[in-house]
mmCIF file of C-alpha atoms in Angstrom:
data_model
loop_
_atom_site.group_PDB
_atom_site.id
_atom_site.type_symbol
_atom_site.label_atom_id
_atom_site.label_comp_id
_atom_site.label_asym_id
_atom_site.label_seq_id
_atom_site.Cartn_x
_atom_site.Cartn_y
_atom_site.Cartn_z
ATOM 1 C CA UNK B 17 -251.202 106.728 10.228
ATOM 2 C CA UNK B 18 -254.778 105.622 10.801
ATOM 3 C CA UNK B 19 -257.488 108.024 9.823
ATOM 4 C CA UNK B 20 -260.555 106.244 11.109
ATOM 5 C CA UNK B 21 -261.327 105.581 14.733
ATOM 6 C CA UNK B 22 -263.908 102.968 15.611
ATOM 7 C CA UNK B 23 -265.990 103.114 18.734
ATOM 8 C CA UNK B 24 -266.351 101.086 20.844
ATOM 9 C CA UNK B 25 -263.081 99.158 20.776
ATOM 10 C CA UNK B 26 -264.909 96.079 22.002
ATOM 11 C CA UNK B 27 -268.575 95.119 22.129
ATOM 12 C CA UNK B 28 -270.183 92.056 23.685
ATOM 13 C CA UNK B 29 -273.862 91.283 23.068
ATOM 14 C CA UNK B 30 -276.297 88.387 23.162
ATOM 15 C CA UNK B 31 -277.438 86.576 20.065
ATOM 16 C CA UNK B 32 -280.458 88.259 18.564
ATOM 17 C CA UNK B 33 -279.522 91.740 19.754
ATOM 18 C CA UNK B 34 -278.443 94.522 17.434
ATOM 19 C CA UNK B 35 -274.840 95.695 17.305
ATOM 20 C CA UNK B 36 -273.873 99.258 16.449
ATOM 21 C CA UNK B 37 -270.331 100.333 15.689
ATOM 22 C CA UNK B 38 -269.242 103.863 14.947
ATOM 23 C CA UNK B 39 -266.392 105.296 12.943
ATOM 24 C CA UNK B 40 -265.045 108.826 12.889
ATOM 25 C CA UNK B 41 -262.528 110.179 10.412
ATOM 26 C CA UNK B 42 -260.616 113.375 9.820
ATOM 27 C CA UNK B 43 -260.311 114.299 6.146
ATOM 28 C CA UNK B 44 -262.530 114.406 3.086
ATOM 29 C CA UNK B 45 -263.202 111.028 1.577
ATOM 30 C CA UNK B 46 -264.303 109.478 -1.698
ATOM 31 C CA UNK B 47 -266.119 106.671 0.016
ATOM 32 C CA UNK B 48 -266.141 104.691 3.247
ATOM 33 C CA UNK B 49 -266.042 100.930 3.476
ATOM 34 C CA UNK B 50 -266.614 98.424 6.246
ATOM 35 C CA UNK B 51 -264.698 95.170 6.513
ATOM 36 C CA UNK B 52 -264.901 92.169 8.753
ATOM 37 C CA UNK B 53 -261.989 90.054 9.950
ATOM 38 C CA UNK B 54 -262.141 86.747 11.715
ATOM 39 C CA UNK B 55 -259.238 86.019 14.013
ATOM 40 C CA UNK B 56 -256.013 85.357 12.100
ATOM 41 C CA UNK B 57 -257.667 85.718 8.708
ATOM 42 C CA UNK B 58 -257.838 88.263 5.922
ATOM 43 C CA UNK B 59 -260.462 90.971 5.695
ATOM 44 C CA UNK B 60 -263.801 90.552 3.989
ATOM 45 C CA UNK B 61 -265.474 93.512 2.316
ATOM 46 C CA UNK B 62 -268.971 94.107 3.684
ATOM 47 C CA UNK B 63 -270.294 97.331 2.222
ATOM 48 C CA UNK B 64 -269.195 100.545 0.501
ATOM 49 C CA UNK B 65 -270.962 103.868 0.880
ATOM 50 C CA UNK B 66 -270.076 106.805 -1.356
ATOM 51 C CA UNK B 67 -269.548 110.286 0.002
ATOM 52 C CA UNK B 68 -272.813 111.469 -1.584
ATOM 53 C CA UNK B 69 -274.860 108.683 0.004
ATOM 54 C CA UNK B 70 -276.356 108.833 3.471
ATOM 55 C CA UNK B 71 -277.530 105.284 4.084
ATOM 56 C CA UNK B 72 -277.061 101.871 2.583
ATOM 57 C CA UNK B 73 -278.414 98.420 3.363
ATOM 58 C CA UNK B 74 -277.137 94.942 2.664
ATOM 59 C CA UNK B 75 -278.973 92.046 4.274
ATOM 60 C CA UNK B 76 -278.728 92.506 8.042
ATOM 61 C CA UNK B 77 -276.257 95.366 7.642
ATOM 62 C CA UNK B 78 -277.140 99.036 7.659
ATOM 63 C CA UNK B 79 -274.513 101.714 7.155
ATOM 64 C CA UNK B 80 -274.974 105.438 7.575
ATOM 65 C CA UNK B 81 -272.614 108.224 6.605
ATOM 66 C CA UNK B 82 -272.647 111.799 7.875
ATOM 67 C CA UNK B 83 -269.992 113.740 6.005
ATOM 68 C CA UNK B 84 -270.709 116.932 7.970
ATOM 69 C CA UNK B 85 -269.760 115.124 11.175
ATOM 70 C CA UNK B 86 -267.185 112.929 9.445
ATOM 71 C CA UNK B 87 -268.718 109.829 10.948
ATOM 72 C CA UNK B 88 -270.270 106.546 9.937
ATOM 73 C CA UNK B 89 -272.075 103.767 11.726
ATOM 74 C CA UNK B 90 -272.521 100.075 11.026
ATOM 75 C CA UNK B 91 -275.595 98.361 12.414
ATOM 76 C CA UNK B 92 -275.867 94.589 12.441
ATOM 77 C CA UNK B 93 -279.414 93.514 13.201
ATOM 78 C CA UNK B 94 -280.472 90.223 14.794
ATOM 79 C CA UNK B 95 -276.876 89.255 15.509
ATOM 80 C CA UNK B 96 -275.671 85.670 15.386
ATOM 81 C CA UNK B 97 -272.757 83.939 17.082
ATOM 82 C CA UNK B 98 -271.145 83.689 13.629
ATOM 83 C CA UNK B 99 -270.987 87.513 13.502
ATOM 84 C CA UNK B 100 -268.236 87.381 16.131
ATOM 85 C CA UNK B 101 -265.270 89.111 14.486
ATOM 86 C CA UNK B 102 -263.410 92.424 14.293
ATOM 87 C CA UNK B 103 -265.008 95.105 12.179
ATOM 88 C CA UNK B 104 -262.990 97.851 10.517
ATOM 89 C CA UNK B 105 -264.008 101.018 8.791
ATOM 90 C CA UNK B 106 -261.782 102.172 5.968
ATOM 91 C CA UNK B 107 -261.826 105.575 4.365
ATOM 92 C CA UNK B 108 -260.983 105.907 0.700
ATOM 93 C CA UNK B 109 -258.769 108.921 0.193
ATOM 94 C CA UNK B 110 -257.877 110.371 -3.147
ATOM 95 C CA UNK B 111 -254.150 111.069 -3.169
ATOM 96 C CA UNK B 112 -251.986 111.748 -6.176
ATOM 97 C CA UNK B 113 -254.824 110.884 -8.503
ATOM 98 C CA UNK B 114 -255.384 107.438 -7.050
ATOM 99 C CA UNK B 115 -257.524 106.085 -4.287
ATOM 100 C CA UNK B 116 -256.040 104.591 -1.125
ATOM 101 C CA UNK B 117 -257.846 102.862 1.743
ATOM 102 C CA UNK B 118 -256.898 103.858 5.283
ATOM 103 C CA UNK B 119 -258.150 101.605 8.078
ATOM 104 C CA UNK B 120 -259.090 102.267 11.675
ATOM 105 C CA UNK B 121 -258.146 100.064 14.603
ATOM 106 C CA UNK B 122 -261.409 98.153 14.559
ATOM 107 C CA UNK B 123 -264.186 97.088 16.888
ATOM 108 C CA UNK B 124 -264.012 93.592 18.306
ATOM 109 C CA UNK B 125 -267.547 92.196 18.398
ATOM 110 C CA UNK B 126 -268.441 89.150 20.473
ATOM 111 C CA UNK B 127 -271.903 87.660 20.054
ATOM 112 C CA UNK B 128 -272.714 85.249 22.850
ATOM 113 C CA UNK B 129 -275.022 82.332 22.028
ATOM 114 C CA UNK V 23 -260.474 79.320 -6.361
ATOM 115 C CA UNK V 24 -260.835 82.814 -7.786
ATOM 116 C CA UNK V 25 -259.854 84.735 -4.650
ATOM 117 C CA UNK V 26 -256.567 86.410 -3.710
ATOM 118 C CA UNK V 27 -253.915 83.860 -2.812
ATOM 119 C CA UNK V 28 -250.935 84.483 -0.570
ATOM 120 C CA UNK V 29 -247.990 82.226 -0.004
ATOM 121 C CA UNK V 30 -246.735 81.153 2.441
ATOM 122 C CA UNK V 31 -249.406 81.355 5.143
ATOM 123 C CA UNK V 32 -246.807 81.356 7.880
ATOM 124 C CA UNK V 33 -243.103 82.147 7.896
ATOM 125 C CA UNK V 34 -240.716 81.912 10.820
ATOM 126 C CA UNK V 35 -237.287 83.337 10.161
ATOM 127 C CA UNK V 36 -234.204 84.286 12.089
ATOM 128 C CA UNK V 37 -233.322 87.923 12.494
ATOM 129 C CA UNK V 38 -231.118 89.097 9.658
ATOM 130 C CA UNK V 39 -232.485 86.670 7.076
ATOM 131 C CA UNK V 40 -234.293 87.723 3.917
ATOM 132 C CA UNK V 41 -237.870 86.658 3.254
ATOM 133 C CA UNK V 42 -240.105 86.892 0.205
ATOM 134 C CA UNK V 43 -243.868 86.656 0.076
ATOM 135 C CA UNK V 44 -246.029 86.123 -2.962
ATOM 136 C CA UNK V 45 -249.502 87.363 -3.792
ATOM 137 C CA UNK V 46 -251.676 86.214 -6.687
ATOM 138 C CA UNK V 47 -254.536 88.680 -7.173
ATOM 139 C CA UNK V 48 -257.839 88.081 -8.890
ATOM 140 C CA UNK V 49 -256.909 87.948 -12.545
ATOM 141 C CA UNK V 50 -259.117 90.774 -13.805
ATOM 142 C CA UNK V 51 -258.085 93.152 -11.000
ATOM 143 C CA UNK V 52 -255.538 95.719 -12.125
ATOM 144 C CA UNK V 53 -254.839 97.172 -8.701
ATOM 145 C CA UNK V 54 -252.833 95.331 -6.057
ATOM 146 C CA UNK V 55 -252.128 96.503 -2.509
ATOM 147 C CA UNK V 56 -249.869 95.398 0.329
ATOM 148 C CA UNK V 57 -250.808 96.106 3.941
ATOM 149 C CA UNK V 58 -249.198 95.184 7.235
ATOM 150 C CA UNK V 59 -251.187 94.415 10.357
ATOM 151 C CA UNK V 60 -249.922 93.974 13.905
ATOM 152 C CA UNK V 61 -251.907 92.532 16.776
ATOM 153 C CA UNK V 62 -254.840 94.661 17.831
ATOM 154 C CA UNK V 63 -254.341 97.184 15.044
ATOM 155 C CA UNK V 64 -255.947 97.837 11.718
ATOM 156 C CA UNK V 65 -254.075 97.172 8.478
ATOM 157 C CA UNK V 66 -251.472 99.807 7.576
ATOM 158 C CA UNK V 67 -250.864 100.665 3.944
ATOM 159 C CA UNK V 68 -247.458 99.717 2.545
ATOM 160 C CA UNK V 69 -247.626 100.062 -1.224
ATOM 161 C CA UNK V 70 -249.805 99.588 -4.256
ATOM 162 C CA UNK V 71 -249.574 98.798 -7.943
ATOM 163 C CA UNK V 72 -251.703 99.637 -10.898
ATOM 164 C CA UNK V 73 -250.847 96.937 -13.385
ATOM 165 C CA UNK V 74 -247.056 96.681 -13.191
ATOM 166 C CA UNK V 75 -246.453 100.246 -12.018
ATOM 167 C CA UNK V 76 -245.766 100.835 -8.347
ATOM 168 C CA UNK V 77 -247.635 104.086 -7.749
ATOM 169 C CA UNK V 78 -247.144 104.733 -4.077
ATOM 170 C CA UNK V 79 -244.978 103.568 -1.207
ATOM 171 C CA UNK V 80 -245.626 104.302 2.443
ATOM 172 C CA UNK V 81 -242.957 105.777 4.668
ATOM 173 C CA UNK V 82 -243.381 102.528 6.617
ATOM 174 C CA UNK V 83 -241.663 100.812 3.723
ATOM 175 C CA UNK V 84 -237.998 101.200 4.618
ATOM 176 C CA UNK V 85 -235.145 100.502 2.230
ATOM 177 C CA UNK V 86 -235.186 96.913 3.441
ATOM 178 C CA UNK V 87 -238.579 96.385 1.835
ATOM 179 C CA UNK V 88 -239.119 96.004 -1.878
ATOM 180 C CA UNK V 89 -242.168 95.020 -3.855
ATOM 181 C CA UNK V 90 -242.565 94.051 -7.472
ATOM 182 C CA UNK V 91 -245.361 93.157 -9.797
ATOM 183 C CA UNK V 92 -243.811 91.946 -13.027
ATOM 184 C CA UNK V 93 -246.158 91.940 -15.997
ATOM 185 C CA UNK V 94 -248.957 93.222 -13.819
ATOM 186 C CA UNK V 95 -249.882 89.791 -12.534
ATOM 187 C CA UNK V 96 -248.612 88.331 -9.254
ATOM 188 C CA UNK V 97 -246.638 90.435 -6.794
ATOM 189 C CA UNK V 98 -243.781 89.750 -4.421
ATOM 190 C CA UNK V 99 -242.841 91.554 -1.237
ATOM 191 C CA UNK V 100 -239.274 91.050 -0.045
ATOM 192 C CA UNK V 101 -237.900 92.037 3.331
ATOM 193 C CA UNK V 102 -234.144 92.047 3.626
ATOM 194 C CA UNK V 103 -232.219 91.722 6.892
ATOM 195 C CA UNK V 104 -235.371 91.067 8.879
ATOM 196 C CA UNK V 105 -235.793 92.579 12.333
ATOM 197 C CA UNK V 106 -238.043 91.512 15.171
ATOM 198 C CA UNK V 107 -240.180 94.585 14.542
ATOM 199 C CA UNK V 108 -241.061 93.189 11.127
ATOM 200 C CA UNK V 109 -243.133 90.464 12.790
ATOM 201 C CA UNK V 110 -246.674 91.033 11.587
ATOM 202 C CA UNK V 111 -249.371 89.788 9.253
ATOM 203 C CA UNK V 112 -248.722 90.906 5.683
ATOM 204 C CA UNK V 113 -251.929 91.258 3.731
ATOM 205 C CA UNK V 114 -252.368 91.533 -0.003
ATOM 206 C CA UNK V 115 -255.513 92.865 -1.640
ATOM 207 C CA UNK V 116 -256.668 93.523 -5.161
ATOM 208 C CA UNK V 117 -259.432 95.606 -6.657
ATOM 209 C CA UNK V 118 -261.011 96.239 -10.020
ATOM 210 C CA UNK V 119 -261.507 99.970 -9.737
ATOM 211 C CA UNK V 120 -261.944 102.933 -7.494
ATOM 212 C CA UNK V 121 -264.992 104.017 -5.636
ATOM 213 C CA UNK V 122 -267.246 101.237 -6.753
ATOM 214 C CA UNK V 123 -265.803 97.970 -5.605
ATOM 215 C CA UNK V 124 -264.216 97.057 -2.339
ATOM 216 C CA UNK V 125 -260.909 95.334 -1.990
ATOM 217 C CA UNK V 126 -260.582 91.555 -1.983
ATOM 218 C CA UNK V 127 -258.043 90.486 0.603
ATOM 219 C CA UNK V 128 -255.990 87.337 0.788
ATOM 220 C CA UNK V 129 -255.645 85.378 4.008
ATOM 221 C CA UNK V 130 -252.278 86.958 4.699
ATOM 222 C CA UNK V 131 -248.773 85.770 5.494
ATOM 223 C CA UNK V 132 -247.928 85.767 9.166
ATOM 224 C CA UNK V 133 -244.249 86.551 9.654
ATOM 225 C CA UNK V 134 -242.472 85.805 12.902
ATOM 226 C CA UNK V 135 -238.892 86.983 13.264
ATOM 227 C CA UNK V 136 -237.024 85.239 16.075
#
């Protein structure tokens, strides 16, 4: 089963604009991670935010986490055509003493040149 | 190349045949994960290993599926008596620890059962 739900399912913007993707989840988490996937390829880890953190930055990426609302957002600033990809949030759940990542269905981002 | 390697990249097989996929994780990563992804969906967890021990298996992993990680190095995922519903991308990932590092994914093996 998939714990995270990304919103929107698809997003189309112009190069230079900002892109915001949201993720909601259901249970308590250890951390939340965002991944990117180009069509037909594996996933690339972008950023990890721990449950006791509220915001994190990495280059043009900004991630927020609101554990009270069980939600996270990924902001990509000054988007480029090369940012076109699917973006997944993944919640790290602690089960049986070990951590497991559970992915959402993703947001498909298209950045038009 | 120090990333996660998966072989083969593509596999087309007839229904009822057995297939085996291989994953070579990053050498210093002790955790190895298998996920399955179908079109338009996020990856679904199948199983994971810490070193050579298989610590968890998803209910998605029927009796036709088996995974091994001998000596805690590479891993294999075998599907016996393949069905058309097994067609998917099979992704392998490895990680060094929990809660600090993300997973490093391979490029996946795309399985098509005809």
